[in-house]
Amino acid sequence: MLKIVLNCLTVILGAAAIACGFNLFLVPHHLLSGGVAGLSMLIGYFTKFNISTMYFIINIPMLIAGWFILGKRFISLSILSVIVTTWILAWVPVQSVVSDPLLASVFGGVLVGVGAGISFRVGGSTGGFDIIGSIVTTYRDFPVGTVLVGLNGLVILAAGYLNNDWNIALASMLSIFVTGKVLDQIYVSHTKITVYIITEHTDKLLSRMLTTPRGVSKIKIEGAFSHTEKDMLMTVTTRYELVELKRIIKEVDPAAFVNIVETVGVMGSFRRR
């Protein structure tokens, strides 16, 4: 229970950082962030619709899709992030902290990257395009970052065209780049991870692991000192899914020996068919 509370508080803190990055740095200069936030800003700049309202509305169908495809726990934290971000966006006044658009793009990007990164660390997301990227990588061995870059690129092009000012578009690209770099320092989303698990509860743990989209191999091993035969489970997953896998292991066998190794590359089918 304590861990759940701490995770929720972390997501709330991340949402606050994101909202402050928007209203104190990006929005006053008509700059864009990445993802659904950038799309919401674009709509808000050129229509009478409120940015916070659009942010919430556009996220709804993506959260619903993620609920059925990615799992309730991941999306529950994402829903919390979206709701808190929407509320703080409506509460914090739009007020420029710096007068230079380039400084605003950099420091706004830093705040958004920190907020998104700490949300990812506890197994959630900030909603929007992150969910689309997660869904894509669940079905295809395709980097989330590539999906997000493509979607964000379309938003930036639309901003430059509608504003007829490519300086704003380029400054927005800088903000998104900074956000990505900060996020990478805190949490690398698509890095593949190989997990080796030595457990006394093979069947129970295996049944839980097979509910995930990744395959699992069972390997017979023998302890060099005790000469006791045991089972070792091996699976390759992503950092998006590692938090959930670690939770499953702790629930089934807290005493299991787990070795987590970063994987350089994968050949063949990455997703269990």
Short mmCIF file of C-alpha atoms in Angstrom, two decimals:
data_model
loop_
_atom_site.label_atom_id
_atom_site.label_comp_id
_atom_site.label_asym_id
_atom_site.label_seq_id
_atom_site.Cartn_x
_atom_site.Cartn_y
_atom_site.Cartn_z
CA MET A 1 0.00 0.00 0.00
CA LEU A 2 2.82 2.38 0.90
CA LYS A 3 4.48 1.74 -2.46
CA ILE A 4 1.22 2.52 -4.29
CA VAL A 5 0.90 5.80 -2.39
CA LEU A 6 4.51 6.72 -3.17
CA ASN A 7 4.00 5.90 -6.86
CA CYS A 8 0.89 8.09 -6.97
CA LEU A 9 2.72 10.95 -5.24
CA THR A 10 5.57 10.62 -7.74
CA VAL A 11 3.14 10.80 -10.66
CA ILE A 12 1.47 13.87 -9.11
CA LEU A 13 4.87 15.54 -8.68
CA GLY A 14 5.70 14.74 -12.30
CA ALA A 15 2.37 16.16 -13.48
CA ALA A 16 3.04 19.36 -11.53
CA ALA A 17 6.45 19.75 -13.18
CA ILE A 18 4.92 19.23 -16.63
CA ALA A 19 2.12 21.74 -16.05
CA CYS A 20 4.54 24.37 -14.72
CA GLY A 21 6.80 23.82 -17.71
CA PHE A 22 3.84 24.51 -19.97
CA ASN A 23 2.26 27.55 -18.30
CA LEU A 24 5.42 29.27 -17.05
CA PHE A 25 7.72 28.71 -20.02
CA LEU A 26 6.18 27.32 -23.21
CA VAL A 27 2.63 28.66 -23.49
CA PRO A 28 3.51 32.36 -22.86
CA HIS A 29 5.79 32.27 -25.93
CA HIS A 30 3.39 30.16 -28.04
CA LEU A 31 5.93 27.33 -28.05
CA LEU A 32 4.92 23.68 -28.36
CA SER A 33 5.75 20.64 -26.33
CA GLY A 34 5.67 17.12 -27.69
CA GLY A 35 2.77 14.73 -27.89
CA VAL A 36 -0.85 15.47 -27.08
CA ALA A 37 0.23 18.54 -25.10
CA GLY A 38 1.71 20.05 -28.27
CA LEU A 39 -1.44 19.25 -30.23
CA SER A 40 -3.57 20.80 -27.47
CA MET A 41 -1.40 23.91 -27.47
CA LEU A 42 -1.67 24.17 -31.25
CA ILE A 43 -5.46 24.04 -31.05
CA GLY A 44 -5.52 26.48 -28.13
CA TYR A 45 -3.34 29.04 -29.93
CA PHE A 46 -5.52 29.18 -33.03
CA THR A 47 -9.00 28.61 -31.59
CA LYS A 48 -10.99 29.66 -28.54
CA PHE A 49 -10.67 26.23 -26.96
CA ASN A 50 -8.90 25.99 -23.62
CA ILE A 51 -5.54 24.15 -23.70
CA SER A 52 -6.16 22.21 -20.48
CA THR A 53 -9.61 21.09 -21.69
CA MET A 54 -8.24 19.97 -25.06
CA TYR A 55 -5.38 18.14 -23.32
CA PHE A 56 -7.90 16.13 -21.32
CA ILE A 57 -10.32 15.45 -24.21
CA ILE A 58 -7.67 14.28 -26.68
CA ASN A 59 -6.19 11.93 -24.09
CA ILE A 60 -9.48 10.14 -23.39
CA PRO A 61 -9.56 7.79 -26.45
CA MET A 62 -5.87 6.98 -26.04
CA LEU A 63 -6.33 6.12 -22.36
CA ILE A 64 -9.28 3.88 -23.23
CA ALA A 65 -7.23 2.04 -25.87
CA GLY A 66 -4.31 1.69 -23.48
CA TRP A 67 -6.59 0.33 -20.73
CA PHE A 68 -7.44 -2.72 -22.86
CA ILE A 69 -4.06 -3.19 -24.59
CA LEU A 70 -1.36 -2.14 -22.11
CA GLY A 71 -2.97 -3.09 -18.81
CA LYS A 72 -4.93 -1.43 -16.04
CA ARG A 73 -2.01 -0.64 -13.74
CA PHE A 74 0.02 1.22 -16.37
CA ILE A 75 -3.01 3.19 -17.54
CA SER A 76 -4.26 3.88 -13.99
CA LEU A 77 -1.11 5.88 -13.29
CA SER A 78 -1.40 7.52 -16.71
CA ILE A 79 -4.99 8.55 -15.97
CA LEU A 80 -3.84 10.06 -12.68
CA SER A 81 -1.10 11.98 -14.51
CA VAL A 82 -3.52 13.32 -17.13
CA ILE A 83 -6.11 14.40 -14.54
CA VAL A 84 -3.58 16.14 -12.30
CA THR A 85 -1.83 17.82 -15.24
CA THR A 86 -5.19 19.07 -16.55
CA TRP A 87 -6.14 20.47 -13.15
CA ILE A 88 -2.81 22.23 -12.58
CA LEU A 89 -2.85 23.64 -16.13
CA ALA A 90 -6.20 25.26 -15.29
CA TRP A 91 -4.98 26.43 -11.88
CA VAL A 92 -1.49 27.81 -12.62
CA PRO A 93 -1.69 31.18 -14.42
CA VAL A 94 -0.01 31.55 -17.81
CA GLN A 95 2.85 33.85 -16.93
CA SER A 96 6.24 34.10 -18.57
CA VAL A 97 9.17 33.53 -16.22
CA VAL A 98 11.77 34.47 -18.85
CA SER A 99 11.54 36.87 -21.77
CA ASP A 100 13.84 34.98 -24.16
CA PRO A 101 11.97 32.31 -26.18
CA LEU A 102 15.10 30.14 -26.44
CA LEU A 103 15.58 30.12 -22.66
CA ALA A 104 11.88 29.36 -22.28
CA SER A 105 12.14 26.43 -24.71
CA VAL A 106 15.15 24.97 -22.89
CA PHE A 107 13.92 25.28 -19.32
CA GLY A 108 10.37 24.38 -20.27
CA GLY A 109 11.74 21.26 -21.96
CA VAL A 110 13.75 20.40 -18.85
CA LEU A 111 10.69 20.60 -16.58
CA VAL A 112 8.57 18.52 -18.95
CA GLY A 113 11.35 15.93 -19.31
CA VAL A 114 11.79 15.63 -15.54
CA GLY A 115 8.05 15.28 -15.02
CA ALA A 116 7.66 12.62 -17.71
CA GLY A 117 10.80 10.78 -16.59
CA ILE A 118 9.80 10.33 -12.96
CA SER A 119 6.33 9.19 -14.07
CA PHE A 120 7.93 6.52 -16.28
CA ARG A 121 10.19 5.43 -13.41
CA VAL A 122 7.21 4.26 -11.37
CA GLY A 123 5.55 2.50 -14.30
CA GLY A 124 3.19 5.15 -15.62
CA SER A 125 3.24 7.65 -18.45
CA THR A 126 2.02 11.15 -19.20
CA GLY A 127 -0.64 9.81 -21.56
CA GLY A 128 -1.10 10.86 -25.17
CA PHE A 129 1.48 9.88 -27.75
CA ASP A 130 3.39 7.89 -25.09
CA ILE A 131 0.48 5.44 -25.01
CA ILE A 132 0.42 5.23 -28.81
CA GLY A 133 4.16 4.52 -28.80
CA SER A 134 3.73 1.86 -26.11
CA ILE A 135 0.95 0.16 -28.08
CA VAL A 136 3.09 0.13 -31.23
CA THR A 137 6.10 -1.37 -29.47
CA THR A 138 3.85 -3.98 -27.82
CA TYR A 139 2.99 -5.37 -31.26
CA ARG A 140 6.11 -4.47 -33.25
CA ASP A 141 9.81 -4.35 -32.38
CA PHE A 142 9.89 -0.65 -33.15
CA PRO A 143 11.44 2.04 -30.94
CA VAL A 144 8.94 4.19 -29.07
CA GLY A 145 11.15 7.21 -29.69
CA THR A 146 10.83 6.83 -33.45
CA VAL A 147 7.05 6.78 -33.23
CA LEU A 148 7.02 9.86 -31.00
CA VAL A 149 9.43 11.77 -33.25
CA GLY A 150 7.19 11.17 -36.25
CA LEU A 151 4.03 12.28 -34.46
CA ASN A 152 5.73 15.32 -32.93
CA GLY A 153 7.20 16.26 -36.31
CA LEU A 154 3.72 16.58 -37.78
CA VAL A 155 2.67 18.90 -34.95
CA ILE A 156 5.78 21.07 -35.39
CA LEU A 157 5.23 21.36 -39.15
CA ALA A 158 1.63 22.41 -38.53
CA ALA A 159 2.81 25.04 -36.03
CA GLY A 160 5.30 26.54 -38.46
CA TYR A 161 2.74 26.61 -41.25
CA LEU A 162 -0.12 28.10 -39.22
CA ASN A 163 2.07 30.68 -37.47
CA ASN A 164 3.94 31.49 -40.65
CA ASP A 165 6.89 31.79 -38.28
CA TRP A 166 9.45 29.03 -38.42
CA ASN A 167 11.39 30.55 -35.51
CA ILE A 168 8.63 29.36 -33.19
CA ALA A 169 8.66 25.94 -34.84
CA LEU A 170 12.43 25.61 -34.45
CA ALA A 171 12.32 26.79 -30.82
CA SER A 172 9.60 24.19 -30.20
CA MET A 173 11.84 21.52 -31.77
CA LEU A 174 14.58 22.57 -29.35
CA SER A 175 12.17 22.20 -26.43
CA ILE A 176 11.13 18.71 -27.54
CA PHE A 177 14.79 17.74 -28.05
CA VAL A 178 15.70 18.91 -24.54
CA THR A 179 12.70 17.05 -23.11
CA GLY A 180 13.85 13.86 -24.82
CA LYS A 181 17.41 14.18 -23.57
CA VAL A 182 16.31 14.81 -19.98
CA LEU A 183 13.87 11.91 -20.21
CA ASP A 184 16.66 9.63 -21.48
CA GLN A 185 18.81 10.53 -18.47
CA ILE A 186 16.02 9.62 -16.08
CA TYR A 187 14.39 6.76 -17.94
CA VAL A 188 15.24 5.04 -21.22
CA SER A 189 11.92 3.82 -22.54
CA HIS A 190 12.68 1.28 -25.26
CA THR A 191 15.92 -0.27 -24.02
CA LYS A 192 15.50 -4.03 -24.10
CA ILE A 193 16.20 -5.95 -20.94
CA THR A 194 16.93 -9.65 -20.43
CA VAL A 195 15.72 -10.95 -17.08
CA TYR A 196 17.00 -14.21 -15.54
CA ILE A 197 14.94 -15.50 -12.60
CA ILE A 198 15.88 -18.41 -10.33
CA THR A 199 12.85 -19.35 -8.26
CA GLU A 200 11.37 -22.11 -6.13
CA HIS A 201 7.88 -21.31 -7.47
CA THR A 202 8.37 -21.92 -11.17
CA ASP A 203 4.84 -22.88 -12.19
CA LYS A 204 3.12 -20.09 -10.28
CA LEU A 205 5.52 -17.44 -11.54
CA LEU A 206 5.42 -18.80 -15.08
CA SER A 207 1.63 -18.62 -15.19
CA ARG A 208 1.75 -14.94 -14.20
CA MET A 209 4.55 -14.10 -16.65
CA LEU A 210 2.71 -15.71 -19.57
CA THR A 211 -0.01 -13.06 -19.23
CA THR A 212 2.52 -10.53 -20.60
CA PRO A 213 3.19 -10.16 -24.36
CA ARG A 214 6.76 -11.48 -24.01
CA GLY A 215 7.85 -15.08 -24.32
CA VAL A 216 9.46 -16.97 -21.44
CA SER A 217 12.04 -19.78 -21.55
CA LYS A 218 12.43 -22.35 -18.77
CA ILE A 219 15.97 -23.60 -18.26
CA LYS A 220 17.07 -26.44 -15.95
CA ILE A 221 20.09 -25.47 -13.84
CA GLU A 222 22.08 -26.95 -10.97
CA GLY A 223 23.65 -25.08 -8.07
CA ALA A 224 27.43 -25.50 -8.15
CA PHE A 225 27.69 -25.58 -4.36
CA SER A 226 24.50 -27.38 -3.32
CA HIS A 227 24.10 -29.53 -6.46
CA THR A 228 20.38 -28.84 -6.18
CA GLU A 229 18.40 -28.77 -9.41
CA LYS A 230 16.35 -25.62 -9.96
CA ASP A 231 14.50 -23.86 -12.74
CA MET A 232 15.59 -20.58 -14.27
CA LEU A 233 13.13 -18.46 -16.23
CA MET A 234 14.45 -16.13 -18.91
CA THR A 235 12.57 -13.40 -20.74
CA VAL A 236 13.38 -10.33 -22.83
CA THR A 237 11.27 -7.27 -22.17
CA THR A 238 11.42 -3.47 -22.32
CA ARG A 239 11.84 -0.91 -19.57
CA TYR A 240 8.20 0.06 -20.05
CA GLU A 241 7.21 -3.45 -18.97
CA LEU A 242 10.02 -4.13 -16.47
CA VAL A 243 8.26 -2.36 -13.59
CA GLU A 244 5.24 -4.65 -13.94
CA LEU A 245 7.44 -7.75 -14.24
CA LYS A 246 9.34 -6.86 -11.06
CA ARG A 247 6.02 -6.39 -9.26
CA ILE A 248 4.89 -9.87 -10.36
CA ILE A 249 8.15 -11.46 -9.16
CA LYS A 250 7.92 -9.77 -5.75
CA GLU A 251 4.33 -10.92 -5.31
CA VAL A 252 4.99 -14.54 -6.27
CA ASP A 253 8.47 -15.13 -4.86
CA PRO A 254 10.17 -12.29 -2.96
CA ALA A 255 13.17 -14.56 -2.36
CA ALA A 256 13.80 -15.22 -6.07
CA PHE A 257 17.25 -14.42 -7.44
CA VAL A 258 16.84 -12.01 -10.35
CA ASN A 259 19.56 -10.89 -12.75
CA ILE A 260 18.60 -7.95 -15.01
CA VAL A 261 20.85 -7.35 -18.01
CA GLU A 262 20.64 -4.67 -20.70
CA THR A 263 20.26 -6.31 -24.12
CA VAL A 264 22.23 -5.03 -27.11
CA GLY A 265 19.85 -6.42 -29.72
CA VAL A 266 17.24 -9.06 -30.49
CA MET A 267 16.80 -11.25 -33.59
CA GLY A 268 13.62 -13.14 -34.36
CA SER A 269 10.20 -12.62 -32.81
CA PHE A 270 10.33 -10.24 -29.87
CA ARG A 271 6.63 -10.49 -29.08
CA ARG A 272 5.07 -13.78 -28.00
CA ARG A 273 2.65 -14.99 -30.66
#
